[in-house]
CSV table of C-alpha atoms and ligand atoms in Angstrom, one decimal:
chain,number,residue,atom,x,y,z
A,1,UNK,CA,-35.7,-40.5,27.4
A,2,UNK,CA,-32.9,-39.3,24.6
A,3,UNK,CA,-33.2,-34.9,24.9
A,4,UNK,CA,-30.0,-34.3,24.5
A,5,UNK,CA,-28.8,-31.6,27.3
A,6,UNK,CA,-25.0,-30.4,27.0
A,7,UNK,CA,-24.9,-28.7,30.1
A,8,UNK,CA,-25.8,-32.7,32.1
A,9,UNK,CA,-23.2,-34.8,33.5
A,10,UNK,CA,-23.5,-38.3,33.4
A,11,UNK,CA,-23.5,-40.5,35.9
A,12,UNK,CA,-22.1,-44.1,34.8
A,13,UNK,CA,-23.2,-46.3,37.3
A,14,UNK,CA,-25.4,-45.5,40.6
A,15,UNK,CA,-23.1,-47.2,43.5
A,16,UNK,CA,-22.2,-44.5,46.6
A,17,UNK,CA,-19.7,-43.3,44.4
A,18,UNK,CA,-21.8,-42.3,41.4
A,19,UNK,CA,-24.8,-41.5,43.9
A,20,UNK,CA,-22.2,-39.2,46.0
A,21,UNK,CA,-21.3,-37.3,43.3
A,22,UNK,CA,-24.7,-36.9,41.9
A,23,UNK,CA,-25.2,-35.4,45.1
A,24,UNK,CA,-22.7,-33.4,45.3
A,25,UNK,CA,-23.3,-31.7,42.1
A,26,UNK,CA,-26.5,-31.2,42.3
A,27,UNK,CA,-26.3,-29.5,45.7
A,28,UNK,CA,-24.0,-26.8,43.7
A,29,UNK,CA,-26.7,-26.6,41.5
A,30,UNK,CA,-25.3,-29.1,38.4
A,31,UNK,CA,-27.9,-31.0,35.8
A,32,UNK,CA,-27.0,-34.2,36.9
A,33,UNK,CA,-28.5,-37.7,35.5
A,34,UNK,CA,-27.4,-41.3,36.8
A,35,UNK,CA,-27.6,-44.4,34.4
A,36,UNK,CA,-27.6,-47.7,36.8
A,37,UNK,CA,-28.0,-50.6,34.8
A,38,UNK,CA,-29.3,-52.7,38.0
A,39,UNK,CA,-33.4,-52.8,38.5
A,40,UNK,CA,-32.2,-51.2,41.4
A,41,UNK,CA,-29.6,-48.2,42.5
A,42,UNK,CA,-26.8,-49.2,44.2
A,43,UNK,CA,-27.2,-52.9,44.8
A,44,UNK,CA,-23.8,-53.9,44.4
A,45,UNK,CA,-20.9,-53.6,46.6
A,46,UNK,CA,-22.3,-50.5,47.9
A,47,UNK,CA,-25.3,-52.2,49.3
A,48,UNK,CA,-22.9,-55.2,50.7
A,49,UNK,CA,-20.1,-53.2,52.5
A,50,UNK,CA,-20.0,-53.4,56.4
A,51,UNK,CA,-19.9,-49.8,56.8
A,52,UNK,CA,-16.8,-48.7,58.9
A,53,UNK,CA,-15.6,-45.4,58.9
A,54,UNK,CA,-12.2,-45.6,60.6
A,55,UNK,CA,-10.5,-42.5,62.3
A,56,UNK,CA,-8.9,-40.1,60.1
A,57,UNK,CA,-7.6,-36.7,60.4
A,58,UNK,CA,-6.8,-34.4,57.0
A,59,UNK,CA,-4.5,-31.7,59.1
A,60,UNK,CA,-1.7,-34.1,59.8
A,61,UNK,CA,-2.4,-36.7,57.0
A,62,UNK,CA,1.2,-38.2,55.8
A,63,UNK,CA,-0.5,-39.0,52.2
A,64,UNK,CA,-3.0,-37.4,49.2
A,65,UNK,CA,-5.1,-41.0,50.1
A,66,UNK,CA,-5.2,-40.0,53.9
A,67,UNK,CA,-5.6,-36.6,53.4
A,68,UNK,CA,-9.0,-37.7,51.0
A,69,UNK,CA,-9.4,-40.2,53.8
A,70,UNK,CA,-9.4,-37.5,56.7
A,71,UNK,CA,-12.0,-34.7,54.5
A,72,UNK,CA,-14.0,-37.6,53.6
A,73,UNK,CA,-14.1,-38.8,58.0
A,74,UNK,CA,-14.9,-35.0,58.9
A,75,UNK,CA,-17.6,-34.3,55.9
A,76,UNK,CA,-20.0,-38.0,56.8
A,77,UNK,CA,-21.4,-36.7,60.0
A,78,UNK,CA,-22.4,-33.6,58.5
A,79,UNK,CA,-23.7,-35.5,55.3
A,80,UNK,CA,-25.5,-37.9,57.4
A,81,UNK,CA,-27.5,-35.3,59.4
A,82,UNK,CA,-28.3,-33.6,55.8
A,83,UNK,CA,-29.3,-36.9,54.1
A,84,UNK,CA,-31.7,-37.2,57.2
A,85,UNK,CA,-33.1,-34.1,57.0
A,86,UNK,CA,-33.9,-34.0,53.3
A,87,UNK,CA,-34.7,-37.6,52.5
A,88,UNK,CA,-36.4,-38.6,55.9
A,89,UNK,CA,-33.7,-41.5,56.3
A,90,UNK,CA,-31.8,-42.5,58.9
A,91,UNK,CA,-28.6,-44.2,57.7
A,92,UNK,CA,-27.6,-45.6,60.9
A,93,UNK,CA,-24.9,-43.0,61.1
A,94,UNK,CA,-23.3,-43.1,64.6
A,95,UNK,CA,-19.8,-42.7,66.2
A,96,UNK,CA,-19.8,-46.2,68.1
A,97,UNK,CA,-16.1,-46.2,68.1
A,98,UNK,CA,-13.5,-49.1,67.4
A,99,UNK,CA,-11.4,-51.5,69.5
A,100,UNK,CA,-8.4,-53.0,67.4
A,101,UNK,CA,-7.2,-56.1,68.8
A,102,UNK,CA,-3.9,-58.8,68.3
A,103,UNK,CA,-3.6,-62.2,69.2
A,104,UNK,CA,-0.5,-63.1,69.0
A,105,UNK,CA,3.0,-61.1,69.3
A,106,UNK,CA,3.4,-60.3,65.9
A,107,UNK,CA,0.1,-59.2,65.6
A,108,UNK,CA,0.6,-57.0,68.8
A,109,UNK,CA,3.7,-55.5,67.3
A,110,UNK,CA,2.2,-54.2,64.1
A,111,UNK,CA,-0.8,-53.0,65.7
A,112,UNK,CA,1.4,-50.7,68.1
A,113,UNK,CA,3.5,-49.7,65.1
A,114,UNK,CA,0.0,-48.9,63.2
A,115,UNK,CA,-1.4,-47.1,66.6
A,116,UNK,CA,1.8,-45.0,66.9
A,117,UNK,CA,1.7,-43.5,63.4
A,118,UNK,CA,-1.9,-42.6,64.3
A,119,UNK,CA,-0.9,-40.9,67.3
A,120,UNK,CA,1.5,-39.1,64.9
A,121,UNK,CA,-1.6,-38.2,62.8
A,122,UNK,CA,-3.4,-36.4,66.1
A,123,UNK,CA,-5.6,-39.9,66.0
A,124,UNK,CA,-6.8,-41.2,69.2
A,125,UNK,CA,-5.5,-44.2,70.1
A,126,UNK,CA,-5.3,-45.5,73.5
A,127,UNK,CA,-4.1,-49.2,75.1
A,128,UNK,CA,-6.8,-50.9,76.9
A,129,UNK,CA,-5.9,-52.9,79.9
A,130,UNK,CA,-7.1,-56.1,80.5
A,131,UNK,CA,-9.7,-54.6,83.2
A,132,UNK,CA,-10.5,-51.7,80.9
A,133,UNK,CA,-11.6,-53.7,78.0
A,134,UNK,CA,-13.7,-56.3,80.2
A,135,UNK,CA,-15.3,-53.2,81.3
A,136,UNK,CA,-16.6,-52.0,77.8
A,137,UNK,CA,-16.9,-55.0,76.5
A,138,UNK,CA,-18.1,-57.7,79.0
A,139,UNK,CA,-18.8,-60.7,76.5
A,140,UNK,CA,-14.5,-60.8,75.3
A,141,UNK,CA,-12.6,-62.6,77.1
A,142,UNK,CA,-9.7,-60.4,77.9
A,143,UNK,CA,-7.0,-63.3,78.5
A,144,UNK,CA,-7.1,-64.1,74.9
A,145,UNK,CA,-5.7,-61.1,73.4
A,146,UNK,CA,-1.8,-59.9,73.4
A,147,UNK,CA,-3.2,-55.8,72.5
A,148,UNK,CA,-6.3,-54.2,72.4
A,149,UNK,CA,-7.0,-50.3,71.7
A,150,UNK,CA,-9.5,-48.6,72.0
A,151,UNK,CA,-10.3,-45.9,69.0
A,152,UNK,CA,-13.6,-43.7,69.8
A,153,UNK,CA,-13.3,-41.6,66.6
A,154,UNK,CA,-14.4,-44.7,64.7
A,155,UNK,CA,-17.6,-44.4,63.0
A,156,UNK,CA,-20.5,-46.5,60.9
A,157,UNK,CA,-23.1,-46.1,59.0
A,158,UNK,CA,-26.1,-49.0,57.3
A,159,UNK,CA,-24.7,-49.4,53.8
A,160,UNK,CA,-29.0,-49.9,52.4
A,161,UNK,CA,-29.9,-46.9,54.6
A,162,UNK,CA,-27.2,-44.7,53.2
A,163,UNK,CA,-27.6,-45.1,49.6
A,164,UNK,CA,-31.5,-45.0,50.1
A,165,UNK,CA,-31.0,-41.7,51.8
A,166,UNK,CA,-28.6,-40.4,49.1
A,167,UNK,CA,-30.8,-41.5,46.2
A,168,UNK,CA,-34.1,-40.2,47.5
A,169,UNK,CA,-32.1,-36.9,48.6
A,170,UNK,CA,-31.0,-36.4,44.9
A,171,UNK,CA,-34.3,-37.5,43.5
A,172,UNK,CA,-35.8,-34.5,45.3
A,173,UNK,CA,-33.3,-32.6,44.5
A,174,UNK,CA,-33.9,-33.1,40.4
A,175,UNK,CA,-31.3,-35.7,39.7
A,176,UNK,CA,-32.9,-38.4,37.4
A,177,UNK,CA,-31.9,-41.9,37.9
A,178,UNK,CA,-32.5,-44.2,34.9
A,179,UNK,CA,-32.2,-47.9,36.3
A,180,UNK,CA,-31.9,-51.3,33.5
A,181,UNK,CA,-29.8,-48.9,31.6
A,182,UNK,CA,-26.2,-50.2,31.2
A,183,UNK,CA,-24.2,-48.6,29.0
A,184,UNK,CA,-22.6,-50.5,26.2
A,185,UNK,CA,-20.1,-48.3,24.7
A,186,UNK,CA,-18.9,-44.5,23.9
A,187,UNK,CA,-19.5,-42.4,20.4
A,188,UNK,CA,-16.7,-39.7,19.9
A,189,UNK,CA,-15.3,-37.3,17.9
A,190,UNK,CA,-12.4,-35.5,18.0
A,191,UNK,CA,-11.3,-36.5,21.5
A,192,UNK,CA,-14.9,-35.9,22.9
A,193,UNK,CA,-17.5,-37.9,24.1
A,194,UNK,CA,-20.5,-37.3,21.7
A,195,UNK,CA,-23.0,-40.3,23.3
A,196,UNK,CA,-23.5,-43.2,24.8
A,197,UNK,CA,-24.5,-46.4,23.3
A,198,UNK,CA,-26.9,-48.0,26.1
A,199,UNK,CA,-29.5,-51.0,26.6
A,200,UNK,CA,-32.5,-48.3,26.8
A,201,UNK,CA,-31.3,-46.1,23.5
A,202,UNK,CA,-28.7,-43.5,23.0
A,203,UNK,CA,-27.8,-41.1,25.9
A,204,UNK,CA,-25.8,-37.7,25.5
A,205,UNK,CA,-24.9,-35.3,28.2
A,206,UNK,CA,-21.9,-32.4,28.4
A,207,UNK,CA,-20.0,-34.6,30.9
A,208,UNK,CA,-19.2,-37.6,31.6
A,209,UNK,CA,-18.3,-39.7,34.7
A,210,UNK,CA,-17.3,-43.6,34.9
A,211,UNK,CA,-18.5,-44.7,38.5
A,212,UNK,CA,-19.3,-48.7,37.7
A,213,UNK,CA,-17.1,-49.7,40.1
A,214,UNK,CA,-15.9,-53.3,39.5
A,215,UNK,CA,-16.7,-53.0,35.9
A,216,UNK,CA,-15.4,-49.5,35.2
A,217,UNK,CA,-12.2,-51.1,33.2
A,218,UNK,CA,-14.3,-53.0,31.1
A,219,UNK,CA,-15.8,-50.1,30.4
A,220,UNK,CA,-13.3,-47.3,29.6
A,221,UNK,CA,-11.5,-50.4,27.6
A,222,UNK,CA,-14.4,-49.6,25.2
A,223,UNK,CA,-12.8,-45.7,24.9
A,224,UNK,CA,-9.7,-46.0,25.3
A,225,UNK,CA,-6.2,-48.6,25.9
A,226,UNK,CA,-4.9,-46.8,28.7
A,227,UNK,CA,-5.1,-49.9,31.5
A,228,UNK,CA,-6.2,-49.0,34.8
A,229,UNK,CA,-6.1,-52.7,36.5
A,230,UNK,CA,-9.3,-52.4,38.2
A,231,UNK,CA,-10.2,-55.9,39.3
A,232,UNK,CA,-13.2,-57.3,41.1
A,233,UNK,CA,-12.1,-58.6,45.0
A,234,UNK,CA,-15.2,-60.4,46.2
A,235,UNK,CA,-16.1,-60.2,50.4
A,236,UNK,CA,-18.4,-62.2,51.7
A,237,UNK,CA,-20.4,-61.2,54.8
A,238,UNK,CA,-22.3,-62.6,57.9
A,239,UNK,CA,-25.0,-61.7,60.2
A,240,UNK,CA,-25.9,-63.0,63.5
A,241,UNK,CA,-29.8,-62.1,64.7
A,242,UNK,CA,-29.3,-60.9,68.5
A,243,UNK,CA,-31.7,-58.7,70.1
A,244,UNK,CA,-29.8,-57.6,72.8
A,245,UNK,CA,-26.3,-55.3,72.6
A,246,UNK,CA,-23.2,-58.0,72.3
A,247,UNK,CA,-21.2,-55.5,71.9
A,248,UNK,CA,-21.1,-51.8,71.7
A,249,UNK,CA,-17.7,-51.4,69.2
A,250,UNK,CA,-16.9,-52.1,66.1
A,251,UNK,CA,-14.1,-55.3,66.8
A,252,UNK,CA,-11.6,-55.7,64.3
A,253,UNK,CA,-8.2,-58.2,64.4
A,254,UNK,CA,-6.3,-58.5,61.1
A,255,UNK,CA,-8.5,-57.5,58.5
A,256,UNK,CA,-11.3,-59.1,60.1
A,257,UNK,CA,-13.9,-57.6,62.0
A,258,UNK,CA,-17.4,-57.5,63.7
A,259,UNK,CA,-19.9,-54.7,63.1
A,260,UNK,CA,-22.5,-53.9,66.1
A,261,UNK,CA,-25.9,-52.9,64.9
A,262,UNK,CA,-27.7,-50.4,67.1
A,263,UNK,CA,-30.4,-52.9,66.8
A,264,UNK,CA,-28.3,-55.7,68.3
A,265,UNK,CA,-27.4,-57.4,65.2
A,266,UNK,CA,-23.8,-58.0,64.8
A,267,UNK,CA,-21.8,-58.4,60.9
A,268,UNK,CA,-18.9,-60.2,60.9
A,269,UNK,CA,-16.4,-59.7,57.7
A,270,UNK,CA,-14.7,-60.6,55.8
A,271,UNK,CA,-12.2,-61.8,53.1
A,272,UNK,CA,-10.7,-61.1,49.6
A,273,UNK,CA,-11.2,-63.5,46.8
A,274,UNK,CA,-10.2,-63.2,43.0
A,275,UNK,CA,-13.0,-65.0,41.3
A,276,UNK,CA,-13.8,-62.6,38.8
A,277,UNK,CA,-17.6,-60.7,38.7
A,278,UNK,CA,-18.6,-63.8,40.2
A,279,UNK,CA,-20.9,-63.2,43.3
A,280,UNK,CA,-21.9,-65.7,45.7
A,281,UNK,CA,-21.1,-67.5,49.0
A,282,UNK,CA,-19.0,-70.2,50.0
A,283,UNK,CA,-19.6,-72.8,52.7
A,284,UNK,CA,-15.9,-73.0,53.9
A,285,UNK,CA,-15.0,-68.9,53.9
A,286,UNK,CA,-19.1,-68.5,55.9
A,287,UNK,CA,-17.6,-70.8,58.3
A,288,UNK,CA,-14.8,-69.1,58.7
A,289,UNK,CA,-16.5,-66.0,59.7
A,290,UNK,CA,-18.2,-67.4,61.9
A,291,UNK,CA,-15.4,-68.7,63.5
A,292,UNK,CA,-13.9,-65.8,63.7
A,293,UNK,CA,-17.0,-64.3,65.1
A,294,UNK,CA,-17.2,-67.2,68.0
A,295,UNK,CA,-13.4,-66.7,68.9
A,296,UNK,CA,-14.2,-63.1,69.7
A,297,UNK,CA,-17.0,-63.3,71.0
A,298,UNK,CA,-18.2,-66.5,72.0
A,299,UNK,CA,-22.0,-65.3,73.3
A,300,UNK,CA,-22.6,-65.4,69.6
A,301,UNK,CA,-22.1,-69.1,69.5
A,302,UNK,CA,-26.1,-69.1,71.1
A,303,UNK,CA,-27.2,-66.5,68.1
A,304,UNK,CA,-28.7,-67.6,64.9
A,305,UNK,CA,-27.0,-66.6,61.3
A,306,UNK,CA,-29.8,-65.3,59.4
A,307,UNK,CA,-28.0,-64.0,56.5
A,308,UNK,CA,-25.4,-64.2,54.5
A,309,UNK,CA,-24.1,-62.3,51.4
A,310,UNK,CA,-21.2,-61.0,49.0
A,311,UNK,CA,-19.8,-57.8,47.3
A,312,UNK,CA,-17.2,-57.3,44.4
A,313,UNK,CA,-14.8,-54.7,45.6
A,314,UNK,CA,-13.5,-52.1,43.2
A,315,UNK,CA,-9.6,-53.2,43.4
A,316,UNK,CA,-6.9,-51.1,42.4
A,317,UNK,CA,-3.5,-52.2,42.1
A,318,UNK,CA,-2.4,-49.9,45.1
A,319,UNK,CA,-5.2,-49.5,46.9
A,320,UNK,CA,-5.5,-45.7,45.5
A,321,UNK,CA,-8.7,-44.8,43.9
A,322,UNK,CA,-8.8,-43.8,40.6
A,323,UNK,CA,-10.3,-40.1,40.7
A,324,UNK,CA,-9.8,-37.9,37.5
A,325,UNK,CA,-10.1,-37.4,33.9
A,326,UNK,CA,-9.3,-40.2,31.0
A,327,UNK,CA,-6.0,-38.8,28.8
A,328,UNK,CA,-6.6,-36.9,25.8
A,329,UNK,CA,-10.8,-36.8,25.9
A,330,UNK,CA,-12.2,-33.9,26.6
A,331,UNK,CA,-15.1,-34.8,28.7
A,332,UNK,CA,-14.9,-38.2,30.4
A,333,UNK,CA,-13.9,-38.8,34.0
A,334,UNK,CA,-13.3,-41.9,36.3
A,335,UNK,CA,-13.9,-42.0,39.9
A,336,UNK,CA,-13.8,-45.4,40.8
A,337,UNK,CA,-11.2,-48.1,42.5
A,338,UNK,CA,-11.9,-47.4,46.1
A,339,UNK,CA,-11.3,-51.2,46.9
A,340,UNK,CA,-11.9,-51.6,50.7
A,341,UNK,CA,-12.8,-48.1,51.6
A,342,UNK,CA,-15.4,-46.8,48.9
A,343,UNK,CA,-18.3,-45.9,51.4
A,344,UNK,CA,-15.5,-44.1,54.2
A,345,UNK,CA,-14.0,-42.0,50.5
A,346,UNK,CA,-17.5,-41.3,49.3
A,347,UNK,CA,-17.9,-38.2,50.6
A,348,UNK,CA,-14.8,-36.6,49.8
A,349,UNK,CA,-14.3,-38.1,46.2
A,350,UNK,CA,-17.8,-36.2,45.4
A,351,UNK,CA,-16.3,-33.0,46.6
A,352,UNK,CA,-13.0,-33.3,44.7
A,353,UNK,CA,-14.9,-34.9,41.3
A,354,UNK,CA,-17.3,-31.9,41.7
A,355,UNK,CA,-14.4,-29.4,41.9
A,356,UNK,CA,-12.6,-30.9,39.0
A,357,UNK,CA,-15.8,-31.5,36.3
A,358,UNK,CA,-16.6,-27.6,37.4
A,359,UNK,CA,-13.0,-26.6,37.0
A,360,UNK,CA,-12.0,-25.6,40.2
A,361,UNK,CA,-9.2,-26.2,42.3
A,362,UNK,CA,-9.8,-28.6,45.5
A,363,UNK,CA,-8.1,-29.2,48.2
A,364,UNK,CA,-5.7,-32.2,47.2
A,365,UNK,CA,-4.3,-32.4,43.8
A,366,UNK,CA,-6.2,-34.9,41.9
A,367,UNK,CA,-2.9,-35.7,40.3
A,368,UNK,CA,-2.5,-38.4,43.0
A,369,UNK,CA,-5.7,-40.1,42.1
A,370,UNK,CA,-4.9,-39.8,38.2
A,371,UNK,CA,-5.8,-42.5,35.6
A,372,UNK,CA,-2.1,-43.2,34.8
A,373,UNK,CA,0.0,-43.1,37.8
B,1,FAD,C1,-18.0,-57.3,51.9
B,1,FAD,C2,-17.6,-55.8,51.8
B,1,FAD,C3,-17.3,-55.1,52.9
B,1,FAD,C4,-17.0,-53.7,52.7
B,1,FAD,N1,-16.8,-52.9,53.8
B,1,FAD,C5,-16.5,-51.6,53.7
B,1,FAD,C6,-16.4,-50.8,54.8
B,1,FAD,O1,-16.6,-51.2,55.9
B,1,FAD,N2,-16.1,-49.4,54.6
B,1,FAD,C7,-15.9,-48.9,53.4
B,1,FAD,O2,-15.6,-47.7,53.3
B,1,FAD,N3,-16.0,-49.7,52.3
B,1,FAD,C8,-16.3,-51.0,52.4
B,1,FAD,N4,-16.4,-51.8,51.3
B,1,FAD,C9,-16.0,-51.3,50.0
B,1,FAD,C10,-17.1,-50.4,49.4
B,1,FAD,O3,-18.4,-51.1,49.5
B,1,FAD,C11,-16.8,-50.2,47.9
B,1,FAD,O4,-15.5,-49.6,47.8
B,1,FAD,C12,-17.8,-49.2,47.3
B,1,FAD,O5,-19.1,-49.6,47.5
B,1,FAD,C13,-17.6,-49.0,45.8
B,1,FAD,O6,-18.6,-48.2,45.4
B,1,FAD,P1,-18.9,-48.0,43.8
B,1,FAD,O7,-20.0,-47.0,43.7
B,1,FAD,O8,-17.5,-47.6,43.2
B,1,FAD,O9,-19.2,-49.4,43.3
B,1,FAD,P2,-20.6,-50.2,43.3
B,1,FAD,O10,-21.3,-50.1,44.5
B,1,FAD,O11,-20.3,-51.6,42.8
B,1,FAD,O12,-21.4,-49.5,42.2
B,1,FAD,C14,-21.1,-49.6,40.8
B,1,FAD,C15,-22.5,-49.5,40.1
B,1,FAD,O13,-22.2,-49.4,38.7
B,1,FAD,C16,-23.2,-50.2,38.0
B,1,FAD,N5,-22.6,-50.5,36.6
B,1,FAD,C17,-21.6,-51.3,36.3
B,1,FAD,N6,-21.4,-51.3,35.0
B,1,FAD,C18,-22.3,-50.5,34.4
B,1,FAD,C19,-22.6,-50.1,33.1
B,1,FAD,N7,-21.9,-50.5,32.1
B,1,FAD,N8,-23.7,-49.2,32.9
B,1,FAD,C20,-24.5,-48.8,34.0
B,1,FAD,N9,-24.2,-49.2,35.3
B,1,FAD,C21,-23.1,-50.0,35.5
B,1,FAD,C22,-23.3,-51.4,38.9
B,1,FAD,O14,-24.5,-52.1,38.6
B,1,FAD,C23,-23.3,-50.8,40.3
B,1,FAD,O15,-24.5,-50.5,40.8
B,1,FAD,C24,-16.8,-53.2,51.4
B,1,FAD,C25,-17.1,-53.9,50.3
B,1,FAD,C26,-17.5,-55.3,50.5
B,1,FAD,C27,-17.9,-56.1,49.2
């Protein structure tokens, strides 16, 4: 498996991010390999993410994250209908649109605060009356809530369908994906990466790319001491079997939110815990969700919770990703620390990583995203 090939970039790590930008690349015509240390590609928070692509706009965007936010929003239906086309997948890609809702006052002022700064964006945003909201969504009980608004620009896509698509697309395509191959450490020389040290043998490319998400500081801690304070945030996830429609939007109130499958299943999410890279469920944050889930909408009381799971985010001490190249090597980049929003940035962190491992200039200055900051 060891030819060495100069003119490869490495992939470390085959989540959406590393499986993006593999895709990316080799669209433009790059030698592009991907070294996953799973069994499988992209089983981690990538496979566990509910899939919401909120409304974003890269015209008016107020910051470098919103603008990446707002390329990335305009680029996934265009990648979704490509994916499609050349894997044979559907990814459950479809604009279903959102509805944001408060309970209480306080709630309701910081949601109109939040939809009036997307109205300055050019973002639909529009109040739903009491009648309104009944109308689209018959199972809520309007008297409940202080705010709704309804967002139609709001998107989603099935996180297992999406990184099936995007691996079989850039298997076709001539990207080889190693999986069982973690990589253990870096051989350099002279600021540049020479090899990789890696449970299946020694690996060397021309480029190289950190995409491990949660465990992409452990990894660079093997190359270098600059700290970049990505931590593990674990969400746990629920889903209730329902064969017919509940609901037709995505829900969200707080940083909670229910996810409507076209095929009637409905995910509710989620929470943020610091436990380290340890994965798992817990009796007392499931029931949360689902009360959460029953308060919304209490038609799911009468549906049966057939699964349950959890994810370790990618967090980043502001929220930023981390998109750029590690100080004072030559050839290693990071593109990871997307914490709540890595499947919504995928697309447009593979087309700004592409631009900067080719040398181009992109549209936003990777200088926002950079690894000290
Ligand atoms: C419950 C939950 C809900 C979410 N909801 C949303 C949402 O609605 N919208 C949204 O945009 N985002 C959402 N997210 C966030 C999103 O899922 C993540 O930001 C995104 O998946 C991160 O992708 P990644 O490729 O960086 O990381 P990962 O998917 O974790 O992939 C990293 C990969 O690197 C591999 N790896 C690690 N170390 C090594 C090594 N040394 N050698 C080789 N391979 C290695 C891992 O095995 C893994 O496969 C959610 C996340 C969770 C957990």
């Amino acid at each position: 498996m060891n030819q060495p090939n100069s003119n490869e970039v490495i992939l470390i790590g085959g989540g959406v991010i590393g499986l993006s930008i593999a895709y990316e690349l080799t669209c433009r015509g790059q030698q592009v390999r991907i070294l996953e240390r799973g069994n499988q590609i992209a089983r981690e928070a990538s496979w566990a993410g509910a899939g919401i692509l909120p409304p974003a706009n890269p015209d008016s965007a107020l910051n470098p994250c919103e603008k990446l936010r707002g390329i990335s929003h305009r680029l996934h239906p265009q990648w979704a209908k490509r994916l499609q086309q050349e894997s044979g997948i559907d990814t459950g890609f479809r604009q279903c649109g959102g509805i944001y809702l408060a309970k209480k006052p306080g709630e309701a002022a910081s949601l109109a605060g939040y939809i009036s700064m997307l109205n300055e964006e050019g973002i639909e945003a529009s109040f739903l009356s009491k009648d309104k909201l009944l109308a689209i969504e018959p199972t809520l009980d309007p008297d409940q809530f202080q705010a709704a608004y309804l967002l139609p620009d709001e998107m989603t896509l099935r996180n297992p369908r999406h990184v099936k698509a995007l691996a079989k697309a850039c298997e076709l395509r001539g990207v080889r994906i190693d999986t069982q191959c973690e990589v253990l450490d870096f051989e350099s020389s002279d600021g540049i990466i020479t090899g990789l040290r890696t449970t299946a043998g020694p690996v060397t490319g021309g480029q190289y790319c950190i995409t491990s998400g949660a465990w992409s500081s452990e990894l660079l801690k093997q190359v270098t001491a600059i700290p970049t304070g990505i931590v593990p945030i674990r969400g746990q996830m629920i889903l209730f079997e329902a064969s017919k429609s509940l609901i037709h939007h995505i829900l969200s109130e707080g940083s909670r939110y229910l996810v409507p499958r076209a095929d009637g299943k409905v995910l509710a999410g989620s929470c943020e815990e610091e436990v380290g890279f340890q994965k798992g469920t817990t009796p007392e944050i499931l029931n949360q969700l689902a009360d959460f889930a029953y308060s919304l909408v209490p038609a799911l009381k009468e549906h049966e919770i057939t699964m349950s799971w959890s994810g370790l985010r990618p967090g980043s001490f502001d929220g930023m990703p981390y998109i750029g190249k590690i100080p004072n090597i030559d050839n290693l980049f990071m593109a990871s620390g997307h914490f709540r929003s890595g499947i919504h940035l995928s697309t447009g962190t593979a087309v700004l990583m592409a631009d900067l491992l080719e040398g181009k200039d992109s549209e936003i200055s990777v200088e926002h995203f950079g690894i000290i900051r």
